[in-house]
Amino acid sequence: MPERVHKYLDGGSKPMKSATTRDNEVTIDRLSGSKKRKREHIDDNLPARPHSNAPSSGSLASVEGLSKGFKPTSLTSAKGYELQPQLTNGSTTQQSLPKSRPGPNILANQSIRSPLKARANALWPLRKALPVWSHASEIRQGLRIKDIILLVGETGSGKSTQVPQILAGEPWCKSRPVTLENARQTVNVGGCIAITEPRRVAATTLARRVAEEMGTPLGSSSPASKVGYSVRFNNSTSPCTKIKFLTEGMFLQEMLRDPWLKQYSAVIVDEVHERGVNVDLILGFMRNIAAGRLEGRGGIPLKVAVMSATAEMERLGNFFEEGYVPSSNGVDPEENKSDGSESEWSGITSSDEERGTADSQGKQPDQLPHINEKQPKKSPHANGGQSEKSCAHVATCHIEGRQFPVTINYTPEPVQDFVNAALRTTFKIHYQEPMPGDVLVFLTGQETVESLESLVNEYALGMSRDVPKMLVLPLFAALPQAAQQRVFQPAPPRTRKIILATNIAETSVTVSGVRFVIDCGKAKIKQFRTRIGLDSLLVKSISKSAAIQRKGRAGREAAGQCYRLYTEQSYLDLEPSNTPEILRCDLSHAILTMKARGIDDIINFPFLDRPPREALEKALMQLYQLGALTDTGAISEIGQQMATLPLTVSLGRVLIAAAEPELDCVSEVIDIISCLSVENIFLNLTSEEKKEEAQLARRELYRREGDHLTLLMTVQAYAAENADRKAWAERHFVSHRAMQAVMDVRKQLRAQCQQSKSLKGKTPRQITPELATSLLKCFLKGFATNSARLMPDGSYKTIVGNQTVAIHPSSGLFGKKVEAIMYNEFVFTTKSYARGVSTVQMDWIGGALGV
DNA sequence: GAGCACTGC
C-alpha cells in the first residue's frame, strides 16, 4: 500500500502544490505506473522540458523566504564532526574555535590562562548530554569485572569519542613493569588505549575532537599531549599519549612489531559492523590475546571493547566466549579442571557452529568437513576463573542513538529503470516538500550519477520561476577533490541541493542539510572468484542494514523521509547484512598478515566468518608460489619482508625481486608500483576530441613495451618537473590528485627500501631496452600467473587456467597483438579483461613459473 | 571499442 503524502508549507495553511499535478495528494505509485514510458514523456511530476511548449501551470504559494532558515552545510567527517580548515596541518586547536561558541562564564578566569582548558570546559555540557554518558558507569563496571565488552551504539550516541575517555581513568589503565616468563628483562605493559577506525578521516578527526574535549594538545604538537593518532603517511603521537586513534591497517602494522600490544591496556575496535578484512583479523587476534595466557604481557589482561552500530551482539558475544572454551583435545587435564564452565559454554558453541555451518552451506554447497573453530587454549587467564562461574566473560551494553524519525516510502511495483524513477521522485520531492531540505540520491556508479545529473538539469530548465532552484551535485570517489567540495558548500538562496552519490555517502562522507533520501537499492559490489582468480564488479542489491544506513542519512538533523525505489517485499527479501569482505576477496594478503604475526595454523584461526577452505588454500598456495612460505607452510624471510610492505602480495614480491643483483631496478620498480597501487593516473576522457588531444599530449610518455613502462615514463617526467607539476599534469591529461598519491606512496616505499639498504641513492637512468627487459622480468616474479598468450584466432588465453582474456581498452596495448602479455589485474565487467598490460616473451614466463 | 563502488598499509 503506497503511502499517501500530505505536505504543507511551514506555518502556511495551503497545501504545497506541484506545478503540474492536479491535486495535492500524490502517490508514489506514479513512479512505476509509467515505467514503460520513455523519458521524453512529460510526467506529472516532471516539469516541462525547455524545448517543450507545455506551460508550467500551477503555482507555488509563498516560496519566497522558504530558504530563510537554511542552515549552511559544512564538510564533516563520517563521524559528523566539523573538519576545521587546519585539518591537514594538524595543530593549534584553539585557533579553530568557532567564535560564536558560547564560553562558560564560570570558567572565565581559567580560560585566560589556558584556552585549551576553556574549550574543554565549554564542551563538557555537550558531552554530558550524549546518550553514552548514562552508560558510563555500566561500561566502567563491565570492564572492571570482565575483559571484553560489546557496545552496540546507534549513530549519534557519542561512543567513539566518549568511551576512550571513560576508560582512560580506570585503575587498570596504567603502565606496569612486569618480568616476562622467558626473558629476564623487565618491561612496561599498558598505559595506553588504542581505538581502531576503518578510515583515515575518522581516526584524525576523532583524535582532534577528543583532544579538544580533554583540553590537551593534539599528537606530536606537544610532548605533553595525551591524545594522538596514527594513519598512513601521518603519525602524530607524543611520549604521553594515553588515547591513540589508529586506522585498522596501522594497528595491524603495530602488531607486526609487537604481537602482544604491550603499550596498550585496552583496545577499542570501532565500526565493527562494516566488516572489512582488517577488522575481522583484529577481532581474531583480540580473541586470542584476551582469552589466552597473556604470557607476552606478563599476565596483564588486555581489555577489549568491541563497538558496532548493528546488534550482532549475540554472534560477537558467542565468538568471544568461545575463546575461553578449552578445546576437548590437546589441553592439559590440569588446566581443564581449573575451569568448571566448559559444559555451560558448550551449548553456545554448538549452536553457533550450526549456524556457521548453515551460513557457509548457503553459499558453498559442497563444503569441506566442518573445521573445529576452537583454538587449542591452554588455560583461561587469571581473571576468568575467579569471577562467578555462571558469569560469562563478555559484558554487553546497548546505547541508544540520537536519530530523528524517518518516514519510509516504497514503490508499489518493482521499478525497472531506477534512474528514471529517481528523476521522478526528485521532482516530486522538490515540488511538494518545503524548504529547507536537501535531497540525497543513492545510485550505483559514475555512469548512473552522470546520466541522472544531466536529466535533472534538463528538466529543471523547464521549471516555473516560482519554484525554488535545484543545484545538482554529483558525488563519487573518482570525482576531483574540488568538485567533491562543492557538495559541502551552502546552496545559494532559494535553492535545493540534489546530491547524486554512490555509496561513498553511505559511510565515508556525511553531508549535512539532507532531509530526503532516495535509495535505488543497488550498489556495485566486488567479488573475488577464487577458482579462476578473477575479480568482478557487478551491480547487486544492497543489504537490509545498508538500506537502513542509507535511510538514516535523512534523519540526522530533523525528521526526514526516505523513498525506496523498490517494493516493501523486496526490502524484506534483502540479505540482513553486507557480506563480510573476508568472504568475497582474495585472502593472500590477510593470510600473510596472520602468518607474520605468529599465526601458524590458519585453518584454526578464530574467524568471525570463516572463508571457504578452498579460498584459504588458494591463498596459501599463492603465497607459497611467491616464496613467502616455506615447504612446511611457515613464513619465509621473503614473506616477512613482504608483510612489512604497504603493498599487495604480488607487488611486494616484485619489489623484493628488484633488489636481486641481476635485476637491480628498485628505484624504477618503486615508480611503477606506486602507480599500480593508486587509482588510475590517466584521466578518463569522454569526448572523442579530448581523447585524441590526450593521446597526442601523452605521446612522449608512451612506451611500446606496455603500460608498466609507460607508467615509469610518466612518473619520471612528473618527478623531473620542478616548476609547476599541476600544470604539467593538466597538459598531459594526467590526474594531479592521483599523482600526488603516487608521490606519497613512492616516498614511503623509497624510505622503506633505503632503510633495508635495497635502495641506494641513484639518479634516474635512461630507460634502455635492457632495463625495460629487466623490469618486465622483475614483474613476472610476482605476476607470472597473470599472463596470457596469443592464440591463432587473435584472442588471448591465460597460461594458467586457459581462460579467455581481452586487453582492457584503457591499456596502451589495447587492440595490439603480441606473443604474450603480463597483466596487473584480471577483472570481469562486461567480459574478462586484463588491465595494466605489458608485452612479455613466452620463455620469460616459463622461467618465472619454473617450468 | 570499454567504462572503476569504497576503504587501507
Short mmCIF file of C-alpha atoms in Angstrom, two decimals, chain A residues 141-553:
data_model
loop_
_atom_site.label_atom_id
_atom_site.label_comp_id
_atom_site.label_asym_id
_atom_site.label_seq_id
_atom_site.Cartn_x
_atom_site.Cartn_y
_atom_site.Cartn_z
CA GLN A 141 31.96 -1.68 35.74
CA GLY A 142 31.77 -4.09 32.81
CA LEU A 143 35.47 -3.86 32.11
CA ARG A 144 36.46 -3.96 35.76
CA ILE A 145 34.84 -7.36 36.15
CA LYS A 146 35.41 -8.74 32.66
CA ASP A 147 37.98 -8.24 29.95
CA ILE A 148 35.68 -7.86 26.98
CA ILE A 149 32.74 -5.57 26.46
CA LEU A 150 30.45 -5.32 23.49
CA LEU A 151 28.94 -1.91 22.91
CA VAL A 152 26.12 -1.55 20.49
CA GLY A 153 25.55 2.10 19.85
CA GLU A 154 23.49 3.63 17.14
CA THR A 155 24.69 6.68 15.24
CA GLY A 156 24.95 9.78 17.33
CA SER A 157 25.44 8.01 20.63
CA GLY A 158 28.90 9.51 21.06
CA LYS A 159 30.59 6.20 21.73
CA SER A 160 33.68 6.76 19.56
CA THR A 161 34.67 9.92 21.38
CA GLN A 162 33.48 9.16 24.91
CA VAL A 163 34.29 5.51 25.54
CA PRO A 164 38.07 6.08 25.33
CA GLN A 165 37.77 8.94 27.83
CA ILE A 166 35.51 6.94 30.11
CA LEU A 167 38.10 4.18 30.25
CA ALA A 168 41.28 6.25 30.36
CA GLY A 169 40.96 6.96 34.07
CA GLU A 170 40.35 3.37 35.11
CA PRO A 171 42.69 1.79 37.64
CA TRP A 172 43.69 -0.97 35.20
CA CYS A 173 44.67 1.59 32.61
CA LYS A 174 48.21 2.33 33.65
CA SER A 175 51.68 1.25 32.75
CA ARG A 176 53.07 -1.50 34.96
CA PRO A 177 56.52 -3.08 34.99
CA VAL A 178 56.49 -6.84 34.57
CA THR A 179 59.07 -9.55 34.15
CA LEU A 180 58.32 -11.77 31.19
CA GLU A 181 58.46 -15.54 31.52
CA ASN A 182 61.22 -16.32 29.11
CA ALA A 183 63.18 -13.12 29.19
CA ARG A 184 64.78 -11.88 32.34
CA GLN A 185 64.27 -8.27 31.49
CA THR A 186 61.58 -6.07 32.92
CA VAL A 187 59.25 -4.32 30.52
CA ASN A 188 56.38 -1.92 30.93
CA VAL A 189 52.97 -3.12 29.91
CA GLY A 190 49.87 -1.00 29.38
CA GLY A 191 49.02 2.63 29.93
CA CYS A 192 47.57 3.49 26.56
CA ILE A 193 44.23 2.88 24.87
CA ALA A 194 44.05 2.14 21.16
CA ILE A 195 40.92 2.85 19.12
CA THR A 196 40.83 1.40 15.65
CA GLU A 197 38.90 3.04 12.82
CA PRO A 198 38.36 1.84 9.27
CA ARG A 199 39.17 5.21 7.65
CA ARG A 200 41.83 7.84 7.99
CA VAL A 201 39.47 10.81 8.27
CA ALA A 202 37.68 9.15 11.13
CA ALA A 203 40.92 8.49 13.02
CA THR A 204 42.25 12.03 12.64
CA THR A 205 39.01 13.92 13.26
CA LEU A 206 38.11 11.83 16.28
CA ALA A 207 41.56 12.36 17.74
CA ARG A 208 41.26 16.09 17.22
CA ARG A 209 37.86 16.15 18.85
CA VAL A 210 38.87 14.07 21.85
CA ALA A 211 41.97 16.21 22.38
CA GLU A 212 39.75 19.27 22.44
CA GLU A 213 37.36 17.68 24.89
CA MET A 214 40.22 16.74 27.17
CA GLY A 215 41.88 20.11 26.88
CA THR A 216 45.16 18.64 25.70
CA PRO A 217 47.24 19.49 22.65
CA LEU A 218 46.95 17.04 19.79
CA GLY A 219 49.55 14.44 18.98
CA SER A 220 53.10 15.46 18.25
CA SER A 221 52.38 19.16 18.66
CA SER A 222 53.43 18.92 22.31
CA PRO A 223 55.31 16.34 24.36
CA ALA A 224 52.54 16.61 26.95
CA SER A 225 49.80 15.65 24.52
CA LYS A 226 47.55 12.89 25.79
CA VAL A 227 45.70 12.19 22.56
CA GLY A 228 47.26 11.17 19.27
CA TYR A 229 46.62 9.32 16.08
CA SER A 230 48.41 7.13 13.62
CA VAL A 231 47.39 6.83 9.99
CA ARG A 232 49.38 6.11 6.85
CA PHE A 233 51.68 8.98 5.92
CA ASN A 234 50.92 10.64 9.22
CA ASN A 235 51.83 9.61 12.71
CA SER A 236 51.10 12.11 15.44
CA THR A 237 51.73 10.90 18.96
CA SER A 238 53.74 12.02 21.96
CA PRO A 239 55.52 10.20 24.79
CA CYS A 240 52.46 10.94 26.95
CA THR A 241 49.86 9.64 24.54
CA LYS A 242 47.16 7.92 26.53
CA ILE A 243 44.47 7.65 23.85
CA LYS A 244 45.52 6.78 20.34
CA PHE A 245 43.28 6.56 17.30
CA LEU A 246 44.60 4.33 14.53
CA THR A 247 43.38 3.04 11.25
CA GLU A 248 42.92 -0.72 11.29
CA GLY A 249 45.83 -1.10 8.90
CA MET A 250 48.17 0.85 11.15
CA PHE A 251 47.11 -1.18 14.15
CA LEU A 252 47.93 -4.41 12.32
CA GLN A 253 51.25 -2.89 11.37
CA GLU A 254 51.96 -2.23 15.05
CA MET A 255 51.09 -5.84 15.82
CA LEU A 256 53.86 -6.87 13.47
CA ARG A 257 56.36 -5.17 15.76
CA ASP A 258 54.67 -6.23 18.98
CA PRO A 259 52.14 -9.05 18.75
CA TRP A 260 51.37 -8.67 22.46
CA LEU A 261 50.47 -4.99 22.18
CA LYS A 262 52.46 -4.24 25.29
CA GLN A 263 51.94 -0.49 25.20
CA TYR A 264 48.18 -0.91 25.46
CA SER A 265 45.91 -1.58 28.40
CA ALA A 266 42.87 -1.67 26.17
CA VAL A 267 41.90 -1.87 22.54
CA ILE A 268 38.63 -0.40 21.33
CA VAL A 269 37.56 -1.79 17.99
CA ASP A 270 35.18 0.71 16.42
CA GLU A 271 32.78 0.33 13.48
CA VAL A 272 32.92 -3.43 13.59
CA HIS A 273 29.69 -3.71 11.61
CA GLU A 274 31.48 -2.54 8.48
CA ARG A 275 33.34 -5.82 8.50
CA GLY A 276 36.36 -5.07 6.35
CA VAL A 277 39.00 -7.78 6.23
CA ASN A 278 41.21 -5.96 8.68
CA VAL A 279 38.60 -5.73 11.40
CA ASP A 280 37.95 -9.46 11.13
CA LEU A 281 41.65 -10.13 11.61
CA ILE A 282 41.79 -7.76 14.56
CA LEU A 283 38.83 -9.48 16.23
CA GLY A 284 40.52 -12.84 15.84
CA PHE A 285 43.78 -11.52 17.28
CA MET A 286 41.93 -9.86 20.16
CA ARG A 287 40.15 -13.08 20.99
CA ASN A 288 43.41 -14.99 21.02
CA ILE A 289 45.12 -12.46 23.27
CA ALA A 290 42.28 -11.74 25.67
CA ALA A 291 41.41 -15.38 26.25
CA GLY A 292 44.97 -16.65 26.13
CA ARG A 293 47.64 -16.98 28.77
CA LEU A 294 48.97 -13.46 28.28
CA GLU A 295 52.49 -14.74 28.64
CA GLY A 296 53.80 -11.98 26.39
CA ARG A 297 52.18 -9.37 28.64
CA GLY A 298 53.38 -10.77 31.92
CA GLY A 299 49.84 -11.88 32.68
CA ILE A 300 48.38 -8.39 32.44
CA PRO A 301 44.99 -8.56 30.76
CA LEU A 302 44.22 -6.67 27.58
CA LYS A 303 40.81 -5.11 27.89
CA VAL A 304 38.82 -5.17 24.67
CA ALA A 305 35.80 -3.07 23.75
CA VAL A 306 34.04 -4.01 20.53
CA MET A 307 31.76 -1.31 19.18
CA SER A 308 29.19 -1.85 16.49
CA ALA A 309 26.22 0.03 15.16
CA THR A 310 24.19 -3.06 14.47
CA ALA A 311 23.12 -5.51 17.09
CA GLU A 312 25.13 -8.55 16.20
CA MET A 313 25.61 -8.83 19.92
CA GLU A 314 24.82 -12.48 20.19
CA ARG A 315 27.20 -13.58 17.47
CA LEU A 316 30.00 -11.38 18.74
CA GLY A 317 29.34 -12.49 22.30
CA ASN A 318 29.48 -16.15 21.33
CA PHE A 319 32.57 -15.51 19.27
CA PHE A 320 34.48 -14.16 22.24
CA GLU A 321 33.06 -16.62 24.75
CA GLU A 322 34.24 -19.48 22.58
CA GLY A 323 37.77 -18.24 23.00
CA TYR A 324 37.58 -19.25 26.65
CA VAL A 325 36.26 -22.71 25.99
CA PRO A 326 39.06 -25.20 26.44
CA SER A 327 39.14 -27.43 23.44
CA SER A 328 38.42 -31.07 24.24
CA ASN A 329 41.67 -32.28 22.78
CA GLY A 330 45.20 -31.12 23.24
CA VAL A 331 44.59 -29.47 26.59
CA ASP A 332 46.34 -30.34 29.81
CA PRO A 333 43.94 -32.14 32.10
CA GLU A 334 45.15 -29.99 34.93
CA GLU A 335 44.11 -26.84 33.16
CA ASN A 336 40.83 -28.34 32.12
CA LYS A 337 39.66 -28.78 35.64
CA SER A 338 40.59 -25.27 36.62
CA ASP A 339 37.52 -24.04 34.81
CA GLY A 340 34.22 -25.60 35.58
CA SER A 341 32.36 -23.68 32.98
CA GLU A 342 33.04 -25.88 30.00
CA SER A 343 29.66 -27.57 29.95
CA GLU A 344 27.87 -24.27 30.24
CA TRP A 345 29.55 -22.92 27.15
CA SER A 346 29.17 -25.99 25.05
CA GLY A 347 25.57 -25.06 24.36
CA ILE A 348 26.54 -21.70 22.97
CA THR A 349 29.34 -23.18 20.99
CA SER A 350 27.37 -25.84 19.26
CA SER A 351 24.52 -23.56 18.32
CA ASP A 352 26.96 -21.15 16.83
CA GLU A 353 28.69 -23.90 14.97
CA GLU A 354 25.42 -24.99 13.49
CA ARG A 355 24.70 -21.52 12.35
CA GLY A 356 28.16 -21.04 10.98
CA THR A 357 27.87 -24.24 9.00
CA ALA A 358 24.47 -23.35 7.68
CA ASP A 359 25.72 -19.94 6.60
CA SER A 360 28.56 -21.29 4.62
CA GLN A 361 26.48 -24.04 3.14
CA GLY A 362 24.18 -21.47 1.70
CA LYS A 363 27.00 -20.14 -0.40
CA GLN A 364 29.17 -23.17 -0.89
CA PRO A 365 27.08 -26.28 -1.33
CA ASP A 366 29.91 -28.78 -1.16
CA GLN A 367 31.62 -27.58 1.96
CA LEU A 368 34.56 -29.36 3.33
CA PRO A 369 34.03 -31.24 6.55
CA HIS A 370 33.38 -28.89 9.39
CA ILE A 371 36.53 -27.40 10.81
CA ASN A 372 36.83 -27.17 14.54
CA GLU A 373 36.82 -23.47 15.29
CA LYS A 374 38.19 -23.61 18.75
CA GLN A 375 41.72 -22.55 19.35
CA PRO A 376 43.55 -25.03 21.50
CA LYS A 377 43.55 -22.82 24.56
CA LYS A 378 45.91 -23.68 27.30
CA SER A 379 44.01 -22.03 30.09
CA PRO A 380 41.82 -19.07 30.72
CA HIS A 381 43.79 -16.31 32.30
CA ALA A 382 43.71 -15.33 35.93
CA ASN A 383 40.60 -13.20 35.92
CA GLY A 384 38.49 -15.70 34.08
CA GLY A 385 38.23 -18.31 36.76
CA GLN A 386 37.82 -16.21 39.83
CA SER A 387 34.64 -14.34 38.99
CA GLU A 388 31.31 -16.13 39.32
CA LYS A 389 31.28 -19.36 37.41
CA SER A 390 27.92 -18.71 35.85
CA CYS A 391 29.05 -15.35 34.59
CA ALA A 392 30.24 -15.11 31.04
CA HIS A 393 33.49 -13.39 30.13
CA VAL A 394 31.85 -10.80 27.98
CA ALA A 395 29.94 -7.76 29.20
CA THR A 396 27.42 -6.08 26.94
CA CYS A 397 25.91 -2.65 26.78
CA HIS A 398 23.35 -1.15 24.47
CA ILE A 399 23.46 2.57 23.88
CA GLU A 400 20.54 4.24 22.23
CA GLY A 401 21.23 6.58 19.35
CA ARG A 402 20.14 10.02 18.51
CA GLN A 403 18.32 9.93 15.28
CA PHE A 404 15.23 11.75 14.08
CA PRO A 405 12.39 9.65 12.72
CA VAL A 406 12.46 8.93 9.00
CA THR A 407 9.32 8.02 7.10
CA ILE A 408 9.81 5.27 4.56
CA ASN A 409 8.05 5.18 1.21
CA TYR A 410 8.13 2.13 -1.03
CA THR A 411 7.08 1.76 -4.62
CA PRO A 412 4.01 -0.43 -5.04
CA GLU A 413 5.54 -2.21 -8.04
CA PRO A 414 9.13 -3.14 -8.81
CA VAL A 415 10.99 -0.44 -10.68
CA GLN A 416 12.79 -1.34 -13.89
CA ASP A 417 14.68 1.85 -14.59
CA PHE A 418 15.83 3.32 -11.30
CA VAL A 419 17.43 6.37 -12.93
CA ASN A 420 14.05 7.31 -14.36
CA ALA A 421 12.32 6.57 -11.06
CA ALA A 422 14.87 8.65 -9.18
CA LEU A 423 14.28 11.51 -11.61
CA ARG A 424 10.53 11.49 -10.94
CA THR A 425 10.94 11.17 -7.20
CA THR A 426 13.42 14.03 -7.10
CA PHE A 427 10.96 16.39 -8.75
CA LYS A 428 8.09 15.12 -6.67
CA ILE A 429 10.04 15.97 -3.52
CA HIS A 430 11.16 19.28 -4.88
CA TYR A 431 7.63 20.36 -5.72
CA GLN A 432 5.91 19.07 -2.65
CA GLU A 433 8.29 19.45 0.21
CA PRO A 434 9.05 22.68 1.95
CA MET A 435 12.50 24.19 2.07
CA PRO A 436 14.99 23.69 3.53
CA GLY A 437 15.74 20.05 2.95
CA ASP A 438 18.28 18.72 0.51
CA VAL A 439 17.88 15.51 -1.41
CA LEU A 440 20.44 12.71 -1.39
CA VAL A 441 20.10 10.10 -4.10
CA PHE A 442 21.98 6.82 -3.80
CA LEU A 443 22.98 5.40 -7.18
CA THR A 444 25.36 2.69 -8.32
CA GLY A 445 28.24 4.42 -10.05
CA GLN A 446 29.68 7.29 -12.02
CA GLU A 447 27.64 6.39 -15.07
CA THR A 448 24.23 6.45 -13.40
CA VAL A 449 25.19 9.56 -11.44
CA GLU A 450 26.13 11.42 -14.58
CA SER A 451 23.08 10.34 -16.54
CA LEU A 452 20.72 11.40 -13.76
CA GLU A 453 22.64 14.64 -13.41
CA SER A 454 22.02 15.60 -17.00
CA LEU A 455 18.38 14.52 -16.85
CA VAL A 456 17.62 16.55 -13.74
CA ASN A 457 19.38 19.58 -15.13
CA GLU A 458 17.49 19.26 -18.37
CA TYR A 459 14.08 19.06 -16.73
CA ALA A 460 14.93 21.74 -14.20
CA LEU A 461 15.23 24.25 -17.00
CA GLY A 462 11.52 23.86 -17.58
CA MET A 463 10.50 24.63 -14.02
CA SER A 464 8.32 27.58 -13.26
CA ARG A 465 10.20 30.56 -11.91
CA ASP A 466 8.16 30.41 -8.72
CA VAL A 467 9.73 27.13 -7.80
CA PRO A 468 12.98 27.12 -5.84
CA LYS A 469 16.01 26.28 -7.92
CA MET A 470 17.81 22.99 -7.92
CA LEU A 471 21.53 22.58 -7.59
CA VAL A 472 22.58 19.17 -8.83
CA LEU A 473 25.82 17.89 -7.33
CA PRO A 474 27.45 14.60 -8.27
CA LEU A 475 29.49 12.81 -5.63
CA PHE A 476 31.70 9.81 -6.24
CA ALA A 477 35.23 8.91 -5.26
CA ALA A 478 36.78 9.43 -8.68
CA LEU A 479 35.47 12.98 -8.80
CA PRO A 480 38.19 15.61 -8.50
CA GLN A 481 38.54 16.97 -4.97
CA ALA A 482 37.32 20.45 -5.84
CA ALA A 483 34.13 19.06 -7.33
CA GLN A 484 33.59 16.94 -4.24
CA GLN A 485 33.93 20.00 -2.04
CA ARG A 486 31.00 21.69 -3.80
CA VAL A 487 28.72 19.24 -2.04
CA PHE A 488 29.63 20.76 1.31
CA GLN A 489 29.24 24.38 0.35
CA PRO A 490 25.97 26.06 1.26
CA ALA A 491 23.49 26.35 -1.55
CA PRO A 492 22.58 29.80 -2.86
CA PRO A 493 19.30 31.20 -1.52
CA ARG A 494 16.08 29.56 -2.69
CA THR A 495 17.99 26.58 -3.94
CA ARG A 496 17.66 22.94 -3.03
CA LYS A 497 20.71 20.77 -3.30
CA ILE A 498 20.23 17.49 -5.10
CA ILE A 499 23.19 15.28 -4.30
CA LEU A 500 23.68 12.31 -6.57
CA ALA A 501 26.02 9.95 -4.83
CA THR A 502 27.45 6.46 -4.93
CA ASN A 503 27.76 4.58 -1.68
CA ILE A 504 30.60 6.93 -0.77
CA ALA A 505 27.81 8.80 1.05
CA GLU A 506 26.79 5.71 2.99
CA THR A 507 29.78 5.72 5.30
CA SER A 508 32.72 7.85 4.19
CA VAL A 509 31.13 11.23 3.76
CA THR A 510 28.33 12.95 5.64
CA VAL A 511 26.52 15.82 4.03
CA SER A 512 24.53 17.99 6.34
CA GLY A 513 21.22 19.50 5.34
CA VAL A 514 19.81 16.29 3.88
CA ARG A 515 16.20 15.52 4.76
CA PHE A 516 15.23 13.34 1.83
CA VAL A 517 16.92 10.20 0.71
CA ILE A 518 16.17 8.36 -2.49
CA ASP A 519 17.58 4.84 -2.46
CA CYS A 520 17.80 2.81 -5.65
CA GLY A 521 18.51 -0.31 -3.59
CA LYS A 522 21.57 -1.27 -5.62
CA ALA A 523 25.32 -0.91 -5.37
CA LYS A 524 28.37 -2.10 -7.19
CA ILE A 525 29.94 -4.90 -5.23
CA LYS A 526 33.28 -6.52 -5.79
CA GLN A 527 33.53 -10.26 -5.64
CA PHE A 528 36.64 -12.38 -5.99
CA ARG A 529 36.24 -15.71 -7.71
CA THR A 530 38.80 -17.92 -6.14
CA ARG A 531 38.82 -20.66 -8.71
CA ILE A 532 39.87 -18.51 -11.63
CA GLY A 533 41.45 -15.66 -9.68
CA LEU A 534 39.07 -13.15 -11.20
CA ASP A 535 37.69 -10.02 -9.62
CA SER A 536 34.24 -9.00 -10.72
CA LEU A 537 32.46 -5.76 -10.05
CA LEU A 538 28.73 -6.15 -10.50
CA VAL A 539 25.58 -4.26 -9.63
CA LYS A 540 23.80 -6.10 -6.84
CA SER A 541 21.01 -5.50 -4.36
CA ILE A 542 22.16 -3.91 -1.14
CA SER A 543 21.53 -5.50 2.26
CA LYS A 544 18.88 -4.53 4.79
CA SER A 545 21.46 -2.91 7.01
CA ALA A 546 22.78 -0.86 4.08
CA ALA A 547 19.21 0.20 3.28
CA ILE A 548 18.79 1.27 6.91
CA GLN A 549 22.09 3.12 6.81
CA ARG A 550 21.03 4.99 3.66
CA LYS A 551 17.66 5.81 5.19
CA GLY A 552 19.37 7.16 8.29
CA ARG A 553 21.09 9.83 6.23
#
